[in-house]
mmCIF file of C-alpha atoms and ligand atoms in Angstrom:
data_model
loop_
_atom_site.group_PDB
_atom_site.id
_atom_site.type_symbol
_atom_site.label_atom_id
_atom_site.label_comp_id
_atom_site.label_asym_id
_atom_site.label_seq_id
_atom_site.Cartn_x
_atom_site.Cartn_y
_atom_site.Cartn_z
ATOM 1 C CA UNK A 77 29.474 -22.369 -44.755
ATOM 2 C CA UNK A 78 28.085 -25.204 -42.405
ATOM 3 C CA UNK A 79 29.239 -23.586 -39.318
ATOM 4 C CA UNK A 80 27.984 -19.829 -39.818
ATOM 5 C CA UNK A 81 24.506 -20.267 -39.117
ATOM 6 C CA UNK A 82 24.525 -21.528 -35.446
ATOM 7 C CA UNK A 83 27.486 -19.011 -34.815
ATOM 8 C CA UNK A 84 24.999 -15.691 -36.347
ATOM 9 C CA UNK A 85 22.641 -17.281 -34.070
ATOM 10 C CA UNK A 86 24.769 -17.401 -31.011
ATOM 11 C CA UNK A 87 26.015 -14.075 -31.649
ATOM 12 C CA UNK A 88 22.391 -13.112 -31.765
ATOM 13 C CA UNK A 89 21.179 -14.692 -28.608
ATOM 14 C CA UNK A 90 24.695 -12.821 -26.741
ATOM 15 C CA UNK A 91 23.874 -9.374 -28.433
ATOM 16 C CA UNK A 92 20.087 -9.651 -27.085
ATOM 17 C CA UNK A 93 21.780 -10.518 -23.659
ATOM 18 C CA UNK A 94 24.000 -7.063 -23.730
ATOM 19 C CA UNK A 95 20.247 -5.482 -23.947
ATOM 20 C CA UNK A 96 17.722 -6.742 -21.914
ATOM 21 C CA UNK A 97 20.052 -5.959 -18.815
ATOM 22 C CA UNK A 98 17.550 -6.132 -15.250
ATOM 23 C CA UNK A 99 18.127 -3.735 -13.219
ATOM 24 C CA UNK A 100 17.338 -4.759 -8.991
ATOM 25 C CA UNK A 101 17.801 -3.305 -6.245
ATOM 26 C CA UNK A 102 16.376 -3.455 -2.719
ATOM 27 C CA UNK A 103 16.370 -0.976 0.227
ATOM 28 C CA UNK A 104 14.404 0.257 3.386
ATOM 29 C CA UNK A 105 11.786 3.018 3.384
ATOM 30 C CA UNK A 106 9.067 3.751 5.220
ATOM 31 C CA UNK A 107 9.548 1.728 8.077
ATOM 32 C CA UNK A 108 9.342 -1.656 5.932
ATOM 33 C CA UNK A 109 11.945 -3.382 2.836
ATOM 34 C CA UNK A 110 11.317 -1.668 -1.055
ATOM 35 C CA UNK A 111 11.989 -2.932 -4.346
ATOM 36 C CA UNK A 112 12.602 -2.080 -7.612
ATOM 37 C CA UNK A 113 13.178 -4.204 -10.855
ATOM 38 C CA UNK A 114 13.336 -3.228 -14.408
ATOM 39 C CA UNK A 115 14.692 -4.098 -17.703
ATOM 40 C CA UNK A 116 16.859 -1.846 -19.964
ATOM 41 C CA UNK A 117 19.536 -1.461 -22.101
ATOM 42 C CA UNK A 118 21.582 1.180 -21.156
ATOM 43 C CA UNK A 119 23.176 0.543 -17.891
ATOM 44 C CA UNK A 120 24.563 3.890 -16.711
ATOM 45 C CA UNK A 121 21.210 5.215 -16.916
ATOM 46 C CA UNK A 122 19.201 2.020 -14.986
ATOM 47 C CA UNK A 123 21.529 2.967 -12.023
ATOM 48 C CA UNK A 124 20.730 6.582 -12.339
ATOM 49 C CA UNK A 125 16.795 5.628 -12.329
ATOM 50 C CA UNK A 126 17.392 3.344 -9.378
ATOM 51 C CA UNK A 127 18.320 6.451 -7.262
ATOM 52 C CA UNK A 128 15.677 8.254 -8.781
ATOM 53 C CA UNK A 129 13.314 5.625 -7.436
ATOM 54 C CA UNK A 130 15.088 4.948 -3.814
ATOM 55 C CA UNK A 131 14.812 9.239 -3.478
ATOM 56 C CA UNK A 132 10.985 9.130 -4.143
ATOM 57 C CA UNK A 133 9.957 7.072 -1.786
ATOM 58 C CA UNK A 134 12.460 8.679 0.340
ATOM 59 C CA UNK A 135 11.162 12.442 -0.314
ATOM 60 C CA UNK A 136 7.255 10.575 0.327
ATOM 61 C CA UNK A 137 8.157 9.361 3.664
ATOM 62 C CA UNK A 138 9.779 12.629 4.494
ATOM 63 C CA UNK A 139 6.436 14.069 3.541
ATOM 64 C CA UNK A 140 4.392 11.980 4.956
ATOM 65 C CA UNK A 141 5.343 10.054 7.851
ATOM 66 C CA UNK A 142 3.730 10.710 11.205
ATOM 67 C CA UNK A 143 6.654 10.137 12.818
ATOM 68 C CA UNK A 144 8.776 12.518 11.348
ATOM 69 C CA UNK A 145 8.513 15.704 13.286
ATOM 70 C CA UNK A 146 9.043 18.258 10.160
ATOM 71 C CA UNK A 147 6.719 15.879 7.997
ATOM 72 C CA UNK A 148 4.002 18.401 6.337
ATOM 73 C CA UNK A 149 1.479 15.582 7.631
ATOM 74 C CA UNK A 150 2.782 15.857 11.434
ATOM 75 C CA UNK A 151 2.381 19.862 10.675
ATOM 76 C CA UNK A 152 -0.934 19.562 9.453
ATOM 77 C CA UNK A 153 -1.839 17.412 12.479
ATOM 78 C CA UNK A 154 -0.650 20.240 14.611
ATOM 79 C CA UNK A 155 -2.707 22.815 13.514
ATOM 80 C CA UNK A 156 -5.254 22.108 11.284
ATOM 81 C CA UNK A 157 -7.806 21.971 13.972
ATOM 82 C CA UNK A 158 -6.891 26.023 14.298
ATOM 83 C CA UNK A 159 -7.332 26.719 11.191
ATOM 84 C CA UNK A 160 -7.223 25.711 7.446
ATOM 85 C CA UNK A 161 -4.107 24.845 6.407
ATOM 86 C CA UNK A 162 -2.418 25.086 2.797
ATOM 87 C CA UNK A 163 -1.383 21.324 1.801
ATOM 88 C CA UNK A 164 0.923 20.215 -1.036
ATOM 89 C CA UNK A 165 -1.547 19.180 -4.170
ATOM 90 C CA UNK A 166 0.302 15.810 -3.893
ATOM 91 C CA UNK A 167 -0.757 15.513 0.052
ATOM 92 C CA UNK A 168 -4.019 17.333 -0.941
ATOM 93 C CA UNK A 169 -4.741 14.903 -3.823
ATOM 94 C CA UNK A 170 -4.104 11.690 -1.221
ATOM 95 C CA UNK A 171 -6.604 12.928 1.838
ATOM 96 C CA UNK A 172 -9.085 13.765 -1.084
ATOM 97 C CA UNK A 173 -8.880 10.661 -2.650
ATOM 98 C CA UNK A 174 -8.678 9.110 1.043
ATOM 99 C CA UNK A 175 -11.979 10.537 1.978
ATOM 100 C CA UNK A 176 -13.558 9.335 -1.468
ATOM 101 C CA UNK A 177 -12.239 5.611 -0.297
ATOM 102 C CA UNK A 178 -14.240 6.112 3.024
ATOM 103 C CA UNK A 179 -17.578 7.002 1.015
ATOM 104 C CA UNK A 180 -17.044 4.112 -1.314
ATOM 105 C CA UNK A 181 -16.082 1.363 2.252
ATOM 106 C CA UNK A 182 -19.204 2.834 4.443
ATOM 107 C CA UNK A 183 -16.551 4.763 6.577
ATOM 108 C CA UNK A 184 -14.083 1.162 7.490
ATOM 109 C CA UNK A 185 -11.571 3.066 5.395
ATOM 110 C CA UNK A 186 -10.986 6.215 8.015
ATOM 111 C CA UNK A 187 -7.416 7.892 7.881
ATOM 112 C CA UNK A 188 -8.976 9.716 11.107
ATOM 113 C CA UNK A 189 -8.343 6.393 12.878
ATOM 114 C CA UNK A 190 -5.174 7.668 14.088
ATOM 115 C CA UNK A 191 -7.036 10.280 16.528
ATOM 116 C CA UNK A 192 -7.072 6.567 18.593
ATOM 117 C CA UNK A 193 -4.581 4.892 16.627
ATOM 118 C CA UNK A 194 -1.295 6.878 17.352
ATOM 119 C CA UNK A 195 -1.648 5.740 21.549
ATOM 120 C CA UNK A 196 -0.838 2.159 20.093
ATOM 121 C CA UNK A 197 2.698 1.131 20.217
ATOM 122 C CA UNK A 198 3.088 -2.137 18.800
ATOM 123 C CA UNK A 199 6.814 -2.533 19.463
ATOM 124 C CA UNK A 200 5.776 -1.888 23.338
ATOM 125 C CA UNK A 201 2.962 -3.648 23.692
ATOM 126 C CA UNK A 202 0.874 -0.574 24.585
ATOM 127 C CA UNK A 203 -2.467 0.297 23.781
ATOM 128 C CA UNK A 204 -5.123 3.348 25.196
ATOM 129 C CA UNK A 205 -6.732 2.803 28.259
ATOM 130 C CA UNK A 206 -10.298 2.149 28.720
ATOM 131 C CA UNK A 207 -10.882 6.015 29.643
ATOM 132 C CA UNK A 208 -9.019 7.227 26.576
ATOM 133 C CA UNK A 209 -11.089 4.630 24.291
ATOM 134 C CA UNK A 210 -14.356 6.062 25.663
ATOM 135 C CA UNK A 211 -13.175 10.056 25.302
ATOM 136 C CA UNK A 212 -11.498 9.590 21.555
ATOM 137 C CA UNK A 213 -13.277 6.885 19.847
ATOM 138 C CA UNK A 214 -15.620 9.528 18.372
ATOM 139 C CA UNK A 215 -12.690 11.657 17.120
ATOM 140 C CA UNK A 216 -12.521 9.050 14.627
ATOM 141 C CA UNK A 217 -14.760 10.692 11.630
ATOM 142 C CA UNK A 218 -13.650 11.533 8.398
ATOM 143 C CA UNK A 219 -16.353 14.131 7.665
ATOM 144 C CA UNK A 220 -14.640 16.271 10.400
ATOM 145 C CA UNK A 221 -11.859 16.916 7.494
ATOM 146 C CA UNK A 222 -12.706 19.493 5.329
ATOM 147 C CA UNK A 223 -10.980 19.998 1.753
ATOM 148 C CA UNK A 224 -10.697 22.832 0.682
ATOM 149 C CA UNK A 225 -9.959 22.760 -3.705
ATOM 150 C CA UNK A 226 -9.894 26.208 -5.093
ATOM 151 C CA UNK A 227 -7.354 26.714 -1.880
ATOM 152 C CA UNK A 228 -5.925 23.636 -1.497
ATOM 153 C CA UNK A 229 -6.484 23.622 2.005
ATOM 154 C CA UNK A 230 -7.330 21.004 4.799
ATOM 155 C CA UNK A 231 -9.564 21.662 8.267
ATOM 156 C CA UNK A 232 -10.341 19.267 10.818
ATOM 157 C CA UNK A 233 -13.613 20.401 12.497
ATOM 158 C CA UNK A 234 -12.766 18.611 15.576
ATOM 159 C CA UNK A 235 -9.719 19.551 18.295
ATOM 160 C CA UNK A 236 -8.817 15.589 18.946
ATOM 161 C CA UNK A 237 -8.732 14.842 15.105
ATOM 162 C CA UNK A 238 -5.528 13.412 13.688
ATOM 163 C CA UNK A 239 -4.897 11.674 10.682
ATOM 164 C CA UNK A 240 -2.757 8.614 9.006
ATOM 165 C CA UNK A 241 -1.664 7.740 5.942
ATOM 166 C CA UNK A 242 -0.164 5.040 6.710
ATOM 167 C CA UNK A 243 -3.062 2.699 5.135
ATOM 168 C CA UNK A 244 -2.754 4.470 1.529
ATOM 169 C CA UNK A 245 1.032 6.294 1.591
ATOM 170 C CA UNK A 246 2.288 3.208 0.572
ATOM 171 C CA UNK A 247 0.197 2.451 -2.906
ATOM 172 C CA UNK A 248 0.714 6.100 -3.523
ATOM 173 C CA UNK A 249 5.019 5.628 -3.265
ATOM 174 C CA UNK A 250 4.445 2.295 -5.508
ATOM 175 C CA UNK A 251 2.238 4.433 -7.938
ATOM 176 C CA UNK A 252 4.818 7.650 -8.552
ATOM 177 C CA UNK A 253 7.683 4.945 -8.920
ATOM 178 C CA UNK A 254 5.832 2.995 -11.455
ATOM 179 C CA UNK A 255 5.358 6.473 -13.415
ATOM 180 C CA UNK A 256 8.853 7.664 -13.059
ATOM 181 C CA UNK A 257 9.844 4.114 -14.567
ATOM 182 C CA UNK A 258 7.407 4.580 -17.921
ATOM 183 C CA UNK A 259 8.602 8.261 -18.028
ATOM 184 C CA UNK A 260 11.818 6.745 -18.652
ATOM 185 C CA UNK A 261 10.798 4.836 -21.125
ATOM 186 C CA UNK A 262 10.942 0.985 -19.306
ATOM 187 C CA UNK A 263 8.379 -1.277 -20.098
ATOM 188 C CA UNK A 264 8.891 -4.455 -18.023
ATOM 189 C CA UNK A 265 9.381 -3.981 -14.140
ATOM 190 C CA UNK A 266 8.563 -4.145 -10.524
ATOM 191 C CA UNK A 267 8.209 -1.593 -7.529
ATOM 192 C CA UNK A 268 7.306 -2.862 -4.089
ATOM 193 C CA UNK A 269 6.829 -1.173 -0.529
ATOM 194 C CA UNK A 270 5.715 -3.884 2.208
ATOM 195 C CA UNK A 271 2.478 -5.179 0.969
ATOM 196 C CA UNK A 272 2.386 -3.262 -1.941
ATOM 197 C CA UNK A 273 3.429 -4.340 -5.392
ATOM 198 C CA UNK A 274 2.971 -2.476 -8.846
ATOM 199 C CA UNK A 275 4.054 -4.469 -11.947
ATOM 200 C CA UNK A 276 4.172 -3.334 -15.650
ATOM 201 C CA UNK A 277 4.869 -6.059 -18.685
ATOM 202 C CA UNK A 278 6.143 -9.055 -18.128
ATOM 203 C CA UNK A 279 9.543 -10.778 -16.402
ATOM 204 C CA UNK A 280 10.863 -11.035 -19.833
ATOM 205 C CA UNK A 281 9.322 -14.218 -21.613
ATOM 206 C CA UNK A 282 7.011 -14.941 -18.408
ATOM 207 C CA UNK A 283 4.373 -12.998 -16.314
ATOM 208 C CA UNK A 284 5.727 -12.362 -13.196
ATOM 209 C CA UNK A 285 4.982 -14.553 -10.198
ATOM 210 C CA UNK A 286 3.491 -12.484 -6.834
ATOM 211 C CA UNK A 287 3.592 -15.102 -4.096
ATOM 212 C CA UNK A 288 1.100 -14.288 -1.327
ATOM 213 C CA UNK A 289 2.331 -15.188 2.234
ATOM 214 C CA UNK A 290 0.241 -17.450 4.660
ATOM 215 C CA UNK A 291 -0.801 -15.781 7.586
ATOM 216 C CA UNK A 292 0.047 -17.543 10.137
ATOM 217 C CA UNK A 293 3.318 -19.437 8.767
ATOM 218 C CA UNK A 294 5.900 -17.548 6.800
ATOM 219 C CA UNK A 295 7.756 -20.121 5.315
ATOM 220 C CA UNK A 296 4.626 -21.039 3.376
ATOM 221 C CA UNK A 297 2.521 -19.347 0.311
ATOM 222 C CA UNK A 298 -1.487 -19.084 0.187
ATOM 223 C CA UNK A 299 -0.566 -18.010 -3.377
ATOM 224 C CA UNK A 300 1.831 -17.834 -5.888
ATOM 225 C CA UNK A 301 -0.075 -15.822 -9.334
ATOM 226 C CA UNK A 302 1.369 -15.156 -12.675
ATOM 227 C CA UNK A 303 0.558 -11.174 -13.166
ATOM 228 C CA UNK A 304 0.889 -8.386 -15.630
ATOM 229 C CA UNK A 305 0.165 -5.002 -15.330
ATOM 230 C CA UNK A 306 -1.464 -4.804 -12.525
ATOM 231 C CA UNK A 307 -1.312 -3.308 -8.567
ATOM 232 C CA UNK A 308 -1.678 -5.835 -5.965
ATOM 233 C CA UNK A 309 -1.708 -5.091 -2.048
ATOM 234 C CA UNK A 310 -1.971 -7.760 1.164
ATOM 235 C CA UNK A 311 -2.549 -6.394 4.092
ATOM 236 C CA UNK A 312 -2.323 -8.464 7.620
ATOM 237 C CA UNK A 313 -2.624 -8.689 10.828
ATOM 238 C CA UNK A 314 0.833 -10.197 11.232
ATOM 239 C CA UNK A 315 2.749 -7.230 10.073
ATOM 240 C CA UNK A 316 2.688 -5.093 13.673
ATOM 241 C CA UNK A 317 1.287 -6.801 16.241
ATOM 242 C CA UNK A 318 1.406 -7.647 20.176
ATOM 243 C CA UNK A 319 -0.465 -9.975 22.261
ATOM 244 C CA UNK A 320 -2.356 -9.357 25.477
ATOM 245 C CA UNK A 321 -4.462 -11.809 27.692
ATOM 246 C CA UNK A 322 -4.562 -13.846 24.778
ATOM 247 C CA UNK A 323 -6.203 -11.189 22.494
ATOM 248 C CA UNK A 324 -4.066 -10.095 19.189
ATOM 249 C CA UNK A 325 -3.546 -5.951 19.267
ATOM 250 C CA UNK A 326 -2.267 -4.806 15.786
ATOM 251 C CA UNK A 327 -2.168 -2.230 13.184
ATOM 252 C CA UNK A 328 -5.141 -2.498 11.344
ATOM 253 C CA UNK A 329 -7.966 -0.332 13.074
ATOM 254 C CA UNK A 330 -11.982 -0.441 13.119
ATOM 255 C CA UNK A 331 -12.870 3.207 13.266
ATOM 256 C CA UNK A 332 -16.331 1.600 15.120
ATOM 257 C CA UNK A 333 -14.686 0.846 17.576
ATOM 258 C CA UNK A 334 -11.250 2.458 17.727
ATOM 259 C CA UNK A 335 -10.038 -1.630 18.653
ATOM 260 C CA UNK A 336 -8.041 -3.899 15.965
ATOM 261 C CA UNK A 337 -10.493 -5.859 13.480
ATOM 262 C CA UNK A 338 -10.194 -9.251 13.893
ATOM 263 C CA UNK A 339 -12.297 -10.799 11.199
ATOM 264 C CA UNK A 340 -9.685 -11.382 8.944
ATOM 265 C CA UNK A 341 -5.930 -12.432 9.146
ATOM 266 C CA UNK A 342 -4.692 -11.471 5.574
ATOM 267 C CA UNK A 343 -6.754 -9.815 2.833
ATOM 268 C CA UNK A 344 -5.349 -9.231 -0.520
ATOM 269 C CA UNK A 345 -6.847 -7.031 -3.198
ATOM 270 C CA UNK A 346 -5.785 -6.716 -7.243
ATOM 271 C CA UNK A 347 -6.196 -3.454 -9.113
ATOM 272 C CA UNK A 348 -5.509 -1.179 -11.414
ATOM 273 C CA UNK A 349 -3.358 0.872 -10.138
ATOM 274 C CA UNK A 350 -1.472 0.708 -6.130
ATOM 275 C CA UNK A 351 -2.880 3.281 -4.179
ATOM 276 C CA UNK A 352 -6.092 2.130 -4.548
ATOM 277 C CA UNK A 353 -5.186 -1.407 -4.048
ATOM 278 C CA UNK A 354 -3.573 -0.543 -0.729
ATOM 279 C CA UNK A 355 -6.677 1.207 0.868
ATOM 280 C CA UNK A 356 -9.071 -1.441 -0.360
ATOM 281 C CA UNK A 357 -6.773 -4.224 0.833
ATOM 282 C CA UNK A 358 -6.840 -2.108 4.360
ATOM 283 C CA UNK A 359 -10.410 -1.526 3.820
ATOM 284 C CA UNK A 360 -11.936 -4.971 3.271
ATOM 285 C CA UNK A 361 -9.609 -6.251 6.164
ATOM 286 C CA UNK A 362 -11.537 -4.238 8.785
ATOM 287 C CA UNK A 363 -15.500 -4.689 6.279
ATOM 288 C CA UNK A 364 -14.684 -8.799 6.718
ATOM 289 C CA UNK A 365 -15.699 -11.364 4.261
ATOM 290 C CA UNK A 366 -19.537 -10.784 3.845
ATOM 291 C CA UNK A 367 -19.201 -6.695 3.504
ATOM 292 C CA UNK A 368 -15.802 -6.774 1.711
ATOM 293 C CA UNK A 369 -16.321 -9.545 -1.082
ATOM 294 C CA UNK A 370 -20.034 -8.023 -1.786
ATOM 295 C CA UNK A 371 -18.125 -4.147 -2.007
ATOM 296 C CA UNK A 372 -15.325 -5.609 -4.408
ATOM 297 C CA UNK A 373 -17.495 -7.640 -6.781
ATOM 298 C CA UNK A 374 -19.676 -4.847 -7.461
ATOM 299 C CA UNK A 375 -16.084 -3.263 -8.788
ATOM 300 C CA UNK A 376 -15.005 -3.234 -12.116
ATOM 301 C CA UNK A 377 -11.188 -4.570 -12.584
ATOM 302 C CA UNK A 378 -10.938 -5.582 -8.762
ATOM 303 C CA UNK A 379 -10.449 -8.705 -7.428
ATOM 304 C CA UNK A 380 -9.743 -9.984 -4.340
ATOM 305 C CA UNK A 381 -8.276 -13.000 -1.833
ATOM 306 C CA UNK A 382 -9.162 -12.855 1.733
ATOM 307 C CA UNK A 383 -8.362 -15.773 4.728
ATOM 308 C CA UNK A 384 -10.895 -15.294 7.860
ATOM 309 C CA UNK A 385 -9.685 -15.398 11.416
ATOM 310 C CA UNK A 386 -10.662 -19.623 11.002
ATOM 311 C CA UNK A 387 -8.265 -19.742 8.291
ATOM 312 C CA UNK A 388 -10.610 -19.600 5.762
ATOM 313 C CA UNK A 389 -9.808 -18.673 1.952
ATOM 314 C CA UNK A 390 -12.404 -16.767 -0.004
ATOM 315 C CA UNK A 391 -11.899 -15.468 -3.507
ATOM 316 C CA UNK A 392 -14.259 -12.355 -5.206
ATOM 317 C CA UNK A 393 -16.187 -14.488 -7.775
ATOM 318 C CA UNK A 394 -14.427 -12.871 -10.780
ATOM 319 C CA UNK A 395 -11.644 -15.747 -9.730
ATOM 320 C CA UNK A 396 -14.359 -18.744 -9.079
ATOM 321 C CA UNK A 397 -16.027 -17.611 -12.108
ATOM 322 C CA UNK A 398 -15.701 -19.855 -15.753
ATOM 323 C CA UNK A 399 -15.225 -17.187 -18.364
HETATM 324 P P1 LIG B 1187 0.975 -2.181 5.753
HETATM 325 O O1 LIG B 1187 1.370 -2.448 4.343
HETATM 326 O O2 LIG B 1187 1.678 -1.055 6.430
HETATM 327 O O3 LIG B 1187 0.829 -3.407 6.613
HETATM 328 P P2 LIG B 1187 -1.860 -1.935 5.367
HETATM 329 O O4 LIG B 1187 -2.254 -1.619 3.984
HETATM 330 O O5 LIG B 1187 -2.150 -3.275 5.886
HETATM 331 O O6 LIG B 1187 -0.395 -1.496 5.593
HETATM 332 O O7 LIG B 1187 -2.552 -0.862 6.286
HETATM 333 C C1 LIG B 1187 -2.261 -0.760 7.657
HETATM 334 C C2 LIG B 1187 -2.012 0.666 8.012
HETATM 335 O O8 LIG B 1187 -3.185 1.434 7.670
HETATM 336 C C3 LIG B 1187 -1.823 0.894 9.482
HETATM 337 O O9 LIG B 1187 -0.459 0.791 9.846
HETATM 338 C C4 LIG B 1187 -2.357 2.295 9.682
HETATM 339 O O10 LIG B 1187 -1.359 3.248 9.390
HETATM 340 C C5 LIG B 1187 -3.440 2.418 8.630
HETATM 341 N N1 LIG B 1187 -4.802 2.151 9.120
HETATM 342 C C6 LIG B 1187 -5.197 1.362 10.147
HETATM 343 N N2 LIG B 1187 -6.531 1.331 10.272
HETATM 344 C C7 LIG B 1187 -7.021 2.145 9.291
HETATM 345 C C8 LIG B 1187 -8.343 2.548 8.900
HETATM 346 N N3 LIG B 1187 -9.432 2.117 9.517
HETATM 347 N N4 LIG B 1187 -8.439 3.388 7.840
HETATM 348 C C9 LIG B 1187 -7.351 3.853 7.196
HETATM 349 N N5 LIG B 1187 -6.100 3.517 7.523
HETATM 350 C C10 LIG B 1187 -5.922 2.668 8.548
HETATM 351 MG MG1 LIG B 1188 -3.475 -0.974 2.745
#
């Protein structure tokens, strides 16, 4: 019959509808908007793994948050300056891996910052005083935390130390996400937290397209890439911010000098996998263009896109390269 081929072929198209069902879903966490996207077929269990995902990063930022109270991170803060303290492996495993970051960024990458960070209050336009710069700035140290690995403890070797994960807790969320996801099987999907974005496969029969925002105009993109697989993190300056006397106070912190870095407005890093995207992105924000682009090309499967405080775009010279 004439007619039955283009009607098998319909029916085929419809039936391979009823399967690749996306899943999306977006909700607040951690003080900023998550999302999730993924494709599957079966569509009692993509809701169930949409909870799954919305209670992860929920349980991290209970965990983690310095300004929960009960967090084990505002406990450790507390009292780790007594004595050592028995950590979590996962919260263990992220100061570890912290403190290898600041070895690898010559100490810009310093979740000690917070010893001067946490008198900043960028919703109130405060910041420390001059007095409280000059007594705390050289609380910020990270070889004043001491792990611990046999018993999974944490010290800090100095009374005014505290400690922030705010510049890697992020990645880490996207990370455990993206594994509960390919524990479950999915191939093709998309977590983000903020700045942070994991994706795994493809947007169907496309890559997927990451836009990157321009710093100092949101309606407008710097960048819009086709990715796959692949962790990608932006952080800014325009994210938490005040201004005073003309001077721009926000959340992104040279340990040097306990003050804002203001090198760079937006610096964007790709990677393999989120949590190390998000300290890097952090990290190269506060080394600038010279320090950061000469740290990232000497890495294997990192990339990056930075715009200086002149508005500036630089790209690590895997991206300028022919190939
Ligand atoms: P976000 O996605 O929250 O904008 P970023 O990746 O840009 O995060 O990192 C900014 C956060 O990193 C700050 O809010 C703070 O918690 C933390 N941070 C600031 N300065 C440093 C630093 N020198 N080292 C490590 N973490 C930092
Ligand atoms: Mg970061």
């Amino acid at each position: 019959m004439k007619t039955s081929i283009p009607l098998a072929f319909i029916l085929l198209i419809l039936s391979f509808q009823v399967h690749a069902k996306w899943f999306s879903h977006q909700f607040e966490t951690m003080g900023t908007l998550a999302k999730v996207e993924f494709e599957l077929s079966d569509e009692k269990s993509g809701q169930k793994i949409v909870n799954q995902v919305v209670a992860e990063m929920e349980r991290i930022n209970q965990a983690m948050s310095p300004y929960i109270e009960s967090s084990e991170l505002s406990k450790l803060n507390r009292s780790a300056a007594k004595a050592p303290q028995k950590v979590s492996k996962e919260l263990f495993d992220l100061v570890a891996r912290s403190l290898e970051i600041s070895e690898l960024t010559h100490g810009a990458f310093d979740i000690s910052f917070s010893s001067i960070g946490y008198l900043y209050d960028y919703r109130h336009s405060k910041k420390p005083s001059e007095s409280q710069l000059a007594e705390l700035k050289s609380a910020i140290n990270y070889r004043n935390i001491h792990l611990d690995k046999e018993k999974q403890t944490i010290f800090f070797d100095d009374k005014r130390l505290k400690i922030d994960l705010g510049g890697i807790g992020k990645g880490h969320a996207v990370d455990r996400c993206i594994q509960l996801l390919q524990r479950e099987g999915i191939h093709n999907g998309f977590v983000n937290a903020g700045g942070d974005t994991r994706i795994i496969g493809r947007k169907t029969d496309r890559p997927w397209y990451i836009g990157i925002r321009h710093p100092r105009d949101e309606s407008k993109l710097i960048a819009n890439l086709p990715l796959e697989d692949v962790a990608l993190s932006t952080s800014g300056d325009y994210e938490r911010f005040f201004e005073a006397d003309g001077i721009r106070y926000h959340h992104i912190i040279d340990p040097k000098t306990g003050d804002s870095a203001r090198a760079i407005q937006s610096a964007t890093i790709l990677a393999d996998d989120s949590t190390f995207a998000d300290a890097l992105s952090t990290s190269i924000f506060i080394l600038g263009v010279k320090d950061g682009m000469a740290l990232v090309n000497q890495l294997e499967n990192v990339s990056a896109i930075m715009v200086d405080n002149k508005g500036k775009m630089f790209l690590s010279s895997d991206l300028t390269q022919a190939n």
